[in-house]
CSV table of C-alpha atoms in Angstrom, one decimal:
chain,number,residue,atom,x,y,z
A,1,MET,CA,6.2,26.4,-5.6
A,2,ILE,CA,7.1,23.0,-4.2
A,3,ASP,CA,7.3,20.3,-6.8
A,4,VAL,CA,5.8,17.5,-4.7
A,5,ILE,CA,4.2,17.4,-1.3
A,6,ILE,CA,4.2,13.9,0.3
A,7,ALA,CA,1.6,13.4,3.1
A,8,GLY,CA,2.9,10.8,5.4
A,9,GLY,CA,6.5,10.1,6.6
A,10,GLY,CA,6.4,6.3,6.8
A,11,PRO,CA,8.4,3.9,4.7
A,12,THR,CA,6.4,4.6,1.5
A,13,GLY,CA,6.6,8.3,1.9
A,14,MET,CA,10.3,8.4,2.7
A,15,MET,CA,11.1,5.9,-0.1
A,16,LEU,CA,9.2,8.2,-2.6
A,17,ALA,CA,11.0,11.3,-1.3
A,18,GLY,CA,14.4,9.7,-1.9
A,19,GLU,CA,13.4,8.6,-5.4
A,20,LEU,CA,12.2,12.0,-6.3
A,21,ARG,CA,15.3,13.7,-5.0
A,22,LEU,CA,17.5,11.6,-7.2
A,23,HIS,CA,16.0,13.6,-10.1
A,24,GLY,CA,16.3,17.0,-8.4
A,25,VAL,CA,12.6,17.3,-7.6
A,26,ARG,CA,11.9,19.6,-4.6
A,27,VAL,CA,10.0,17.5,-2.0
A,28,VAL,CA,8.3,18.4,1.3
A,29,VAL,CA,7.2,15.5,3.5
A,30,LEU,CA,4.4,16.3,5.9
A,31,GLU,CA,4.2,13.9,8.9
A,32,LYS,CA,1.5,14.5,11.5
A,33,GLU,CA,3.5,12.8,14.3
A,34,THR,CA,6.1,14.9,16.0
A,35,GLU,CA,8.3,11.9,16.8
A,36,PRO,CA,8.8,8.5,15.0
A,37,THR,CA,6.7,5.7,16.5
A,38,GLY,CA,8.5,3.2,18.6
A,39,PHE,CA,5.9,0.5,17.9
A,40,VAL,CA,7.2,-2.3,15.7
A,41,ARG,CA,4.6,-3.6,13.3
A,42,ALA,CA,6.4,-5.0,10.3
A,43,LEU,CA,9.4,-7.3,10.9
A,44,GLY,CA,11.1,-7.8,7.6
A,45,LEU,CA,11.9,-7.0,4.0
A,46,HIS,CA,11.1,-9.4,1.2
A,47,VAL,CA,13.3,-10.2,-1.8
A,48,ARG,CA,12.0,-7.5,-4.1
A,49,SER,CA,12.4,-4.8,-1.5
A,50,ILE,CA,15.9,-6.0,-0.8
A,51,GLU,CA,16.6,-5.7,-4.5
A,52,VAL,CA,15.1,-2.2,-4.6
A,53,LEU,CA,17.4,-1.1,-1.8
A,54,ASP,CA,20.4,-2.7,-3.6
A,55,GLN,CA,19.5,-0.9,-6.8
A,56,ARG,CA,19.8,2.4,-5.0
A,57,GLY,CA,22.9,1.6,-3.0
A,58,LEU,CA,21.0,1.5,0.3
A,59,LEU,CA,21.2,-2.2,1.1
A,60,GLU,CA,24.5,-2.0,3.0
A,61,ARG,CA,22.8,0.4,5.5
A,62,PHE,CA,20.2,-2.3,6.3
A,63,LEU,CA,22.2,-5.5,6.4
A,64,PRO,CA,23.9,-4.9,9.8
A,65,HIS,CA,20.5,-4.4,11.4
A,66,GLY,CA,18.9,-7.5,10.0
A,67,ARG,CA,19.0,-11.2,10.1
A,68,ARG,CA,18.8,-13.3,6.9
A,69,SER,CA,16.3,-16.1,6.9
A,70,PRO,CA,15.0,-18.6,4.4
A,71,VAL,CA,12.1,-17.6,2.2
A,72,GLY,CA,10.0,-20.7,3.1
A,73,GLY,CA,7.3,-20.6,5.8
A,74,PHE,CA,5.7,-17.3,4.9
A,75,PHE,CA,2.6,-18.5,3.1
A,76,ALA,CA,-0.1,-19.0,5.8
A,77,ALA,CA,2.7,-20.1,8.2
A,78,ILE,CA,3.0,-23.4,6.4
A,79,GLU,CA,6.5,-24.6,7.1
A,80,LYS,CA,8.2,-25.9,4.0
A,81,PRO,CA,11.7,-25.6,2.6
A,82,SER,CA,12.5,-22.6,0.5
A,83,PRO,CA,12.3,-23.3,-3.3
A,84,GLU,CA,15.6,-23.8,-4.9
A,85,ARG,CA,17.2,-21.4,-7.4
A,86,LEU,CA,14.9,-18.4,-6.9
A,87,ASP,CA,15.5,-15.9,-9.7
A,88,THR,CA,17.4,-13.4,-7.5
A,89,ALA,CA,20.8,-12.7,-6.1
A,90,HIS,CA,19.2,-12.2,-2.7
A,91,PRO,CA,17.3,-15.4,-1.9
A,92,TYR,CA,16.5,-14.5,1.7
A,93,VAL,CA,14.2,-12.5,3.9
A,94,LEU,CA,15.9,-9.7,5.9
A,95,GLY,CA,14.5,-9.6,9.4
A,96,VAL,CA,14.6,-5.9,10.3
A,97,ARG,CA,12.2,-4.0,12.5
A,98,GLN,CA,10.0,-1.4,10.8
A,99,THR,CA,11.3,1.3,13.2
A,100,ILE,CA,14.8,0.8,11.8
A,101,THR,CA,13.4,0.7,8.2
A,102,ASP,CA,11.6,4.0,8.9
A,103,ARG,CA,14.7,5.6,10.3
A,104,LEU,CA,17.1,4.5,7.6
A,105,LEU,CA,14.8,5.6,4.8
A,106,GLY,CA,14.1,8.9,6.5
A,107,GLU,CA,17.8,9.5,7.0
A,108,HIS,CA,18.4,8.8,3.3
A,109,ALA,CA,15.6,11.1,2.2
A,110,ALA,CA,17.0,13.9,4.4
A,111,GLU,CA,20.5,13.3,3.1
A,112,VAL,CA,19.5,13.7,-0.5
A,113,GLY,CA,17.6,16.9,0.2
A,114,ALA,CA,14.0,16.2,1.1
A,115,GLU,CA,12.5,18.6,3.5
A,116,ILE,CA,10.8,16.7,6.3
A,117,ARG,CA,8.3,18.6,8.5
A,118,ARG,CA,7.1,16.8,11.6
A,119,GLY,CA,4.0,17.7,13.6
A,120,ARG,CA,2.3,18.9,10.4
A,121,ALA,CA,-1.1,17.3,9.7
A,122,LEU,CA,-2.9,17.7,6.4
A,123,ALA,CA,-6.4,19.0,6.9
A,124,GLY,CA,-7.6,20.0,3.4
A,125,LEU,CA,-6.7,20.2,-0.2
A,126,SER,CA,-7.8,21.7,-3.5
A,127,GLN,CA,-6.4,21.5,-7.0
A,128,ASP,CA,-6.5,23.2,-10.3
A,129,GLU,CA,-4.8,22.7,-13.7
A,130,HIS,CA,-1.5,24.2,-12.4
A,131,GLY,CA,-1.1,22.6,-8.9
A,132,VAL,CA,-2.4,21.6,-5.5
A,133,THR,CA,-3.1,23.7,-2.5
A,134,ALA,CA,-2.6,21.8,0.8
A,135,GLU,CA,-4.1,23.2,4.0
A,136,LEU,CA,-2.5,22.1,7.2
A,137,ALA,CA,-4.2,21.7,10.6
A,138,ASP,CA,-2.5,24.9,11.9
A,139,GLY,CA,-4.0,26.9,9.0
A,140,THR,CA,-0.8,27.0,6.9
A,141,ARG,CA,-1.2,26.7,3.2
A,142,LEU,CA,1.3,25.1,0.8
A,143,ARG,CA,1.3,25.1,-2.9
A,144,ALA,CA,2.8,22.2,-5.0
A,145,ARG,CA,2.7,20.9,-8.5
A,146,TYR,CA,1.7,17.4,-7.2
A,147,LEU,CA,0.7,15.8,-3.9
A,148,VAL,CA,1.0,12.1,-3.0
A,149,GLY,CA,-1.0,10.6,-0.1
A,150,CYS,CA,1.3,8.1,1.7
A,151,ASP,CA,-0.7,8.6,4.9
A,152,GLY,CA,-1.9,5.1,5.8
A,153,GLY,CA,-5.0,3.0,5.8
A,154,ARG,CA,-7.1,5.8,7.3
A,155,SER,CA,-5.7,8.2,4.7
A,156,THR,CA,-6.9,11.8,5.0
A,157,VAL,CA,-5.8,12.4,1.4
A,158,ARG,CA,-8.0,9.6,0.1
A,159,LYS,CA,-11.0,10.8,2.0
A,160,LEU,CA,-10.5,14.4,0.9
A,161,LEU,CA,-10.4,13.2,-2.7
A,162,GLY,CA,-13.6,11.2,-2.2
A,163,VAL,CA,-12.0,8.0,-3.6
A,164,GLY,CA,-13.9,4.9,-2.9
A,165,PHE,CA,-12.2,2.2,-0.7
A,166,PRO,CA,-14.3,-0.9,-1.3
A,167,GLY,CA,-13.6,-4.3,0.3
A,168,GLU,CA,-14.3,-6.1,3.5
A,169,PRO,CA,-14.3,-4.7,7.0
A,170,THR,CA,-12.4,-6.3,9.9
A,171,ARG,CA,-13.9,-9.6,10.8
A,172,VAL,CA,-11.1,-11.0,12.9
A,173,GLU,CA,-9.0,-8.9,15.3
A,174,THR,CA,-5.6,-9.7,16.8
A,175,LEU,CA,-3.9,-8.2,19.9
A,176,LEU,CA,-0.3,-7.2,19.5
A,177,GLY,CA,1.9,-6.0,22.4
A,178,GLU,CA,5.3,-5.8,23.9
A,179,MET,CA,5.6,-6.8,27.6
A,180,GLU,CA,7.5,-8.8,30.2
A,181,VAL,CA,6.6,-12.3,31.3
A,182,GLY,CA,6.7,-14.0,34.7
A,183,VAL,CA,7.7,-17.5,33.7
A,184,PRO,CA,10.9,-19.0,32.5
A,185,PRO,CA,11.7,-18.9,28.7
A,186,GLU,CA,11.5,-22.7,28.6
A,187,THR,CA,7.9,-22.6,29.8
A,188,VAL,CA,7.0,-20.0,27.2
A,189,ALA,CA,8.6,-22.0,24.4
A,190,ALA,CA,6.9,-25.2,25.3
A,191,VAL,CA,3.4,-23.7,25.6
A,192,VAL,CA,3.8,-21.7,22.4
A,193,ALA,CA,4.9,-24.8,20.4
A,194,GLU,CA,1.9,-26.7,21.7
A,195,VAL,CA,-0.6,-23.9,20.9
A,196,ARG,CA,0.8,-23.0,17.5
A,197,ALA,CA,0.2,-26.6,16.3
A,198,THR,CA,-3.4,-25.5,15.7
A,199,GLN,CA,-3.5,-21.7,16.3
A,200,LYS,CA,-1.2,-19.9,14.0
A,201,ARG,CA,-2.4,-16.4,15.0
A,202,PHE,CA,-0.7,-16.9,18.4
A,203,GLY,CA,2.9,-16.3,19.5
A,204,LEU,CA,5.3,-15.1,22.2
A,205,ALA,CA,8.8,-14.3,21.0
A,206,PRO,CA,11.8,-12.7,22.8
A,207,PHE,CA,12.0,-9.1,21.5
A,208,ASP,CA,14.3,-7.0,23.6
A,209,GLU,CA,16.1,-7.7,26.9
A,210,GLY,CA,13.4,-9.2,29.1
A,211,VAL,CA,10.6,-8.1,26.8
A,212,TYR,CA,8.4,-10.4,24.6
A,213,ARG,CA,6.4,-9.6,21.5
A,214,VAL,CA,2.9,-11.1,22.2
A,215,VAL,CA,0.4,-11.9,19.5
A,216,VAL,CA,-3.0,-13.4,20.5
A,217,PRO,CA,-6.4,-13.6,18.8
A,218,ALA,CA,-8.9,-11.1,20.3
A,219,ALA,CA,-12.2,-12.1,21.7
A,220,GLY,CA,-14.0,-10.1,19.0
A,221,VAL,CA,-13.8,-6.8,17.1
A,222,ALA,CA,-13.7,-3.8,19.4
A,223,GLU,CA,-16.4,-1.1,18.9
A,224,ASP,CA,-13.8,1.6,18.9
A,225,ARG,CA,-10.7,0.2,17.3
A,226,SER,CA,-8.7,3.4,17.9
A,227,VAL,CA,-8.7,2.6,21.7
A,228,PRO,CA,-5.8,0.4,22.5
A,229,PRO,CA,-6.4,-2.8,24.5
A,230,THR,CA,-5.5,-3.2,28.1
A,231,LEU,CA,-3.1,-5.5,29.8
A,232,GLU,CA,-6.1,-7.3,31.3
A,233,ASP,CA,-7.4,-7.9,27.7
A,234,PHE,CA,-4.2,-9.7,26.9
A,235,ARG,CA,-4.3,-11.7,30.1
A,236,GLN,CA,-7.8,-12.9,29.4
A,237,GLN,CA,-7.1,-13.9,25.8
A,238,LEU,CA,-3.8,-15.6,26.7
A,239,ARG,CA,-5.7,-17.7,29.3
A,240,ALA,CA,-8.5,-18.5,26.8
A,241,VAL,CA,-6.1,-19.5,24.0
A,242,ALA,CA,-3.1,-20.9,25.9
A,243,GLY,CA,-4.5,-21.8,29.3
A,244,THR,CA,-2.1,-19.4,31.0
A,245,ASP,CA,-1.3,-15.7,30.9
A,246,PHE,CA,2.4,-16.3,31.3
A,247,GLY,CA,2.4,-13.8,34.2
A,248,VAL,CA,2.6,-10.9,31.7
A,249,HIS,CA,3.3,-7.6,33.2
A,250,SER,CA,5.0,-4.2,32.6
A,251,PRO,CA,3.6,-3.6,29.2
A,252,ARG,CA,5.6,-1.3,26.9
A,253,ARG,CA,3.1,-1.0,24.0
A,254,LEU,CA,-0.3,-2.5,23.4
A,255,SER,CA,-2.3,-2.4,20.2
A,256,ARG,CA,-4.7,-4.3,17.9
A,257,PHE,CA,-4.9,-5.0,14.2
A,258,GLY,CA,-7.7,-6.4,12.0
A,259,ASP,CA,-8.1,-8.2,8.7
A,260,ALA,CA,-9.8,-5.5,6.8
A,261,THR,CA,-9.1,-5.8,3.1
A,262,ARG,CA,-9.7,-2.8,0.8
A,263,LEU,CA,-8.4,-1.4,-2.5
A,264,ALA,CA,-8.8,2.2,-3.6
A,265,ASP,CA,-11.0,2.7,-6.7
A,266,ARG,CA,-8.4,5.0,-8.2
A,267,TYR,CA,-4.7,5.8,-7.5
A,268,ARG,CA,-4.8,9.2,-9.2
A,269,VAL,CA,-7.2,12.1,-9.2
A,270,GLY,CA,-5.7,14.9,-11.3
A,271,ARG,CA,-2.5,16.1,-9.6
A,272,VAL,CA,-3.0,14.0,-6.4
A,273,LEU,CA,-1.9,10.3,-6.2
A,274,LEU,CA,-2.1,7.6,-3.5
A,275,ALA,CA,0.5,5.1,-2.5
A,276,GLY,CA,1.1,2.4,0.1
A,277,ASP,CA,-1.6,1.8,2.7
A,278,ALA,CA,-3.5,4.9,1.5
A,279,ALA,CA,-4.3,2.9,-1.6
A,280,HIS,CA,-4.7,-0.7,-0.2
A,281,VAL,CA,-5.0,-2.4,3.2
A,282,HIS,CA,-5.0,-6.1,3.9
A,283,PRO,CA,-4.1,-8.6,6.8
A,284,PRO,CA,-0.4,-8.7,7.7
A,285,VAL,CA,-0.1,-12.4,6.9
A,286,GLY,CA,3.0,-13.0,4.7
A,287,GLY,CA,4.5,-9.7,5.8
A,288,GLN,CA,3.7,-8.0,2.5
A,289,GLY,CA,2.3,-4.6,3.5
A,290,LEU,CA,5.4,-2.5,4.1
A,291,ASN,CA,7.1,-4.1,1.1
A,292,LEU,CA,4.1,-3.3,-1.2
A,293,GLY,CA,4.3,0.3,-0.2
A,294,ILE,CA,8.1,0.6,-0.8
A,295,GLN,CA,7.6,-1.0,-4.2
A,296,ASP,CA,4.7,1.4,-5.0
A,297,ALA,CA,7.1,4.3,-4.3
A,298,PHE,CA,9.8,2.8,-6.5
A,299,ASN,CA,7.4,2.5,-9.4
A,300,LEU,CA,5.9,6.0,-9.0
A,301,GLY,CA,9.1,8.1,-8.2
A,302,TRP,CA,10.7,8.2,-11.6
A,303,LYS,CA,7.4,8.6,-13.4
A,304,LEU,CA,6.4,11.6,-11.4
A,305,ALA,CA,9.9,13.1,-11.7
A,306,ALA,CA,9.7,12.7,-15.5
A,307,GLU,CA,6.3,14.5,-15.5
A,308,ILE,CA,7.8,17.4,-13.5
A,309,ALA,CA,10.9,17.5,-15.7
A,310,GLY,CA,8.8,17.7,-18.8
A,311,TRP,CA,10.0,14.7,-20.7
A,312,ALA,CA,7.4,12.1,-19.7
A,313,PRO,CA,5.7,10.5,-22.7
A,314,GLU,CA,1.9,10.6,-22.8
A,315,GLY,CA,0.4,8.1,-20.3
A,316,LEU,CA,3.6,7.5,-18.3
A,317,LEU,CA,2.2,8.8,-15.0
A,318,ASP,CA,-1.1,6.9,-15.5
A,319,SER,CA,0.9,3.7,-15.9
A,320,TYR,CA,1.6,3.9,-12.2
A,321,GLU,CA,-2.0,2.9,-11.5
A,322,THR,CA,-2.3,0.4,-14.4
A,323,GLU,CA,0.8,-1.4,-13.2
A,324,ARG,CA,0.5,-1.2,-9.4
A,325,ARG,CA,-3.2,-1.6,-8.8
A,326,PRO,CA,-3.3,-5.1,-10.2
A,327,VAL,CA,-0.3,-6.0,-8.0
A,328,ALA,CA,-2.2,-4.8,-4.9
A,329,ALA,CA,-5.3,-6.7,-6.0
A,330,ASP,CA,-3.2,-9.9,-6.2
A,331,VAL,CA,-1.7,-9.3,-2.7
A,332,LEU,CA,-5.2,-8.8,-1.3
A,333,ASP,CA,-6.3,-12.1,-2.8
A,334,ASN,CA,-3.4,-14.0,-1.5
A,335,THR,CA,-3.8,-12.6,2.0
A,336,ARG,CA,-7.5,-13.4,1.9
A,337,ALA,CA,-6.5,-17.0,1.0
A,338,GLN,CA,-4.0,-17.1,3.8
A,339,MET,CA,-6.4,-15.9,6.4
A,340,GLU,CA,-8.8,-18.7,5.5
A,341,LEU,CA,-6.0,-21.2,5.9
A,342,LEU,CA,-5.2,-19.8,9.4
A,343,SER,CA,-8.8,-20.5,10.6
A,344,THR,CA,-9.2,-23.2,13.1
A,345,GLU,CA,-12.5,-24.4,11.6
A,346,PRO,CA,-12.5,-28.0,10.4
A,347,GLY,CA,-13.2,-27.1,6.7
A,348,ALA,CA,-10.4,-24.5,6.7
A,349,GLN,CA,-8.0,-27.0,8.4
A,350,ALA,CA,-8.9,-29.6,5.7
A,351,VAL,CA,-8.0,-27.1,2.9
A,352,ARG,CA,-4.8,-26.2,4.8
A,353,ARG,CA,-3.7,-29.9,4.9
A,354,LEU,CA,-4.4,-30.1,1.2
A,355,VAL,CA,-2.4,-26.9,0.4
A,356,SER,CA,0.4,-28.2,2.6
A,357,GLU,CA,0.5,-31.4,0.6
A,358,LEU,CA,0.6,-29.5,-2.7
A,359,MET,CA,3.5,-27.4,-1.4
A,360,ASP,CA,5.6,-30.5,-1.3
A,361,PHE,CA,6.0,-29.9,-5.0
A,362,GLU,CA,8.9,-27.5,-5.8
A,363,GLU,CA,7.0,-25.6,-8.5
A,364,VAL,CA,4.1,-24.8,-6.1
A,365,ARG,CA,6.5,-23.5,-3.4
A,366,ARG,CA,8.2,-21.5,-6.0
A,367,ARG,CA,5.0,-19.9,-7.3
A,368,LEU,CA,3.9,-19.0,-3.8
A,369,ALA,CA,7.3,-17.7,-2.9
A,370,GLU,CA,7.3,-15.5,-6.0
A,371,LYS,CA,4.0,-14.0,-4.9
A,372,ILE,CA,5.0,-13.3,-1.4
A,373,THR,CA,8.4,-11.8,-2.3
A,374,ALA,CA,7.0,-9.9,-5.4
A,375,ILE,CA,9.7,-11.2,-7.8
A,376,GLY,CA,7.1,-12.9,-10.0
A,377,ILE,CA,5.5,-9.6,-11.0
A,378,ARG,CA,5.3,-9.0,-14.8
A,379,TYR,CA,3.9,-5.7,-16.0
A,380,ASP,CA,2.0,-5.9,-19.3
A,381,PHE,CA,4.3,-4.2,-21.8
A,382,GLY,CA,2.7,-6.1,-24.8
A,383,GLU,CA,4.1,-9.0,-26.7
A,384,GLY,CA,7.9,-9.6,-26.9
A,385,HIS,CA,10.8,-11.3,-25.2
A,386,GLU,CA,10.0,-13.4,-22.1
A,387,LEU,CA,11.9,-10.9,-20.0
A,388,LEU,CA,9.7,-8.0,-21.2
A,389,GLY,CA,7.8,-6.4,-18.2
A,390,ARG,CA,9.8,-8.4,-15.6
A,391,ARG,CA,12.3,-6.9,-13.2
A,392,MET,CA,15.8,-7.8,-14.0
A,393,ARG,CA,17.6,-9.5,-11.2
A,394,ASP,CA,21.2,-8.5,-10.3
A,395,VAL,CA,23.7,-10.2,-12.6
A,396,THR,CA,27.5,-10.2,-12.5
A,397,LEU,CA,29.1,-8.3,-15.3
A,398,LYS,CA,32.7,-8.4,-16.5
A,399,ARG,CA,33.3,-5.0,-14.8
A,400,GLY,CA,31.0,-5.3,-11.7
A,401,ARG,CA,27.3,-5.9,-10.9
A,402,LEU,CA,24.3,-4.7,-12.8
A,403,TYR,CA,22.7,-3.1,-9.8
A,404,GLU,CA,25.8,-0.9,-9.3
A,405,LEU,CA,24.8,0.7,-12.6
A,406,THR,CA,21.3,1.7,-11.4
A,407,ARG,CA,22.2,3.9,-8.5
A,408,GLY,CA,21.3,7.1,-10.2
A,409,GLY,CA,17.7,6.2,-10.9
A,410,ARG,CA,17.9,6.5,-14.6
A,411,GLY,CA,17.2,4.1,-17.5
A,412,LEU,CA,19.9,1.8,-18.5
A,413,LEU,CA,20.8,0.0,-21.8
A,414,LEU,CA,23.0,-3.0,-21.0
A,415,ASP,CA,24.5,-3.8,-24.4
A,416,GLN,CA,26.5,-7.1,-24.8
A,417,THR,CA,27.0,-6.5,-28.5
A,418,GLY,CA,28.6,-3.1,-28.2
A,419,ARG,CA,26.8,-1.9,-31.3
A,420,LEU,CA,23.7,-0.2,-30.0
A,421,SER,CA,23.2,3.4,-29.0
A,422,VAL,CA,20.9,5.6,-26.9
A,423,ALA,CA,22.0,8.8,-28.6
A,424,GLY,CA,19.1,11.4,-28.1
A,425,TRP,CA,18.2,9.9,-24.7
A,426,ALA,CA,21.6,10.1,-23.0
A,427,ASP,CA,20.2,12.6,-20.5
A,428,ARG,CA,17.7,10.0,-19.3
A,429,VAL,CA,19.3,6.6,-20.2
A,430,ASP,CA,22.7,5.4,-19.2
A,431,TYR,CA,24.7,3.1,-21.6
A,432,ALA,CA,26.8,0.2,-20.5
A,433,ALA,CA,28.7,-2.0,-23.0
A,434,ASP,CA,29.5,-5.0,-20.8
A,435,VAL,CA,28.8,-8.8,-20.8
A,436,SER,CA,27.4,-11.3,-18.3
A,437,GLU,CA,27.5,-15.1,-18.4
A,438,GLU,CA,24.1,-15.0,-16.6
A,439,LEU,CA,22.3,-13.1,-19.4
A,440,ASP,CA,21.4,-14.9,-22.6
A,441,VAL,CA,20.0,-12.0,-24.5
A,442,PRO,CA,22.1,-9.6,-26.6
A,443,ALA,CA,20.9,-6.4,-24.9
A,444,VAL,CA,18.3,-5.2,-22.4
A,445,LEU,CA,16.8,-1.7,-21.8
A,446,LEU,CA,15.8,-1.2,-18.2
A,447,ARG,CA,13.5,1.4,-16.8
A,448,PRO,CA,14.6,3.3,-13.7
A,449,ASP,CA,12.7,0.8,-11.6
A,450,GLY,CA,14.7,-2.1,-13.1
A,451,HIS,CA,11.9,-3.6,-15.2
A,452,VAL,CA,12.8,-4.7,-18.7
A,453,ALA,CA,11.4,-2.3,-21.3
A,454,TRP,CA,13.0,-4.0,-24.3
A,455,ALA,CA,15.3,-7.0,-25.1
A,456,GLY,CA,17.0,-7.8,-28.4
A,457,GLU,CA,19.8,-6.7,-30.6
A,458,ASP,CA,18.2,-4.6,-33.3
A,459,GLN,CA,18.7,-0.8,-33.1
A,460,ALA,CA,15.5,-0.2,-34.9
A,461,GLY,CA,13.6,-2.1,-32.3
A,462,LEU,CA,15.3,-0.2,-29.6
A,463,LEU,CA,14.5,3.1,-31.2
A,464,ASP,CA,10.8,2.0,-31.4
A,465,ARG,CA,10.8,1.3,-27.6
A,466,LEU,CA,12.8,4.2,-26.2
A,467,PRO,CA,10.1,6.9,-26.8
A,468,ARG,CA,7.4,4.9,-25.0
A,469,TRP,CA,9.2,5.1,-21.7
A,470,PHE,CA,11.7,7.9,-22.1
A,471,GLY,CA,9.9,10.5,-24.3
A,472,ALA,CA,11.1,12.2,-27.4
A,473,PRO,CA,14.9,12.3,-28.2
A,474,ARG,CA,16.9,15.4,-27.8
A,475,GLY,CA,19.7,16.9,-29.8
């Protein structure tokens, strides 16, 4: 029997596969497409995703492929300086194309032993108290202990489960394409600057040699949104919005996207779970979608592995939904707000000017940046130290960096006193007696996803907290 079947080989699925393999879980990834897509949708990684990659020793693979940019300007495309002193060792956005992110995460998953089967579409599933049976489109049946749907906004897994997906349908549609232009770059830049003064859902930017990435509002919402737009659709909309079609020609890829905003009623039904766009969809403003999915996988991986290994405390796997669903709900709300601020209507423009004025205050910019980059998240672990429930940023230790100690995906006790112990949990929690000038608490217990499960200096308090996240002691 397979331990976990992952339906969907995008960034969420591949990140989850890598996380599960850290713990020896047998994973099979089913991806319906025979080849990776060449279409670039997401263009960057936000701070928390960068931290996640650093925690697993993957960031060095990504840095050569990306460009570091300031954090400012991501909320509704309102250009403001980045807030100072963000609580991170990585205060930047890494501009890296989704195709590269997909490839690097897929290569990592394969390297650590995940089995990736392309051209395999899930068609049906059933489950009982012992496992899940997956039926593929070719009639093949696979049996696994758990199945996770990472298969996108039109998720087959979610539909087979009958999980509700309430929210708002697409009301505003945008065309996205890659094509060549027939006018000089100076002309493109001048027109784009003029149009974007009022229309933020518009842009032409150099993409590859001689190719531009074109984004332009659609005339309406297509009846069949699965049918890609034509080059003539782009020409008509470019003329309507910019007064010129820029002589666009030789299209490489053409598509459309909408602003549908939906959140799954449940993230888990028995032995089947949902992650990434299968659990939530929202407009791409702020560039949060891919990042949200990677972070879902980071939260779920160690919990599902613990359940399979048999040491998970009661409720640990259910905490995936209780922690991540509110995060998704908050992202849906901030993208709804941003879409309103992108409207060209007079009322929306008035609100946009007011928000822009408020963003002159450092604390407002910081709050919005923490939302977009996901470093402001605090899970509800109950009352306690101000760090409790927050992710721990990377700090410099006397003998290295904190994130260098998290590569194995286990829990970690960082003990600046040298007096504490994780005896009984040493198979699940690493121990480091080290000090940092950046950390003003005697000791912190980190979950495998880097969130603070306990902070203090009392062994009795530590022993009270360890079983909640790491199960019963052994030995």
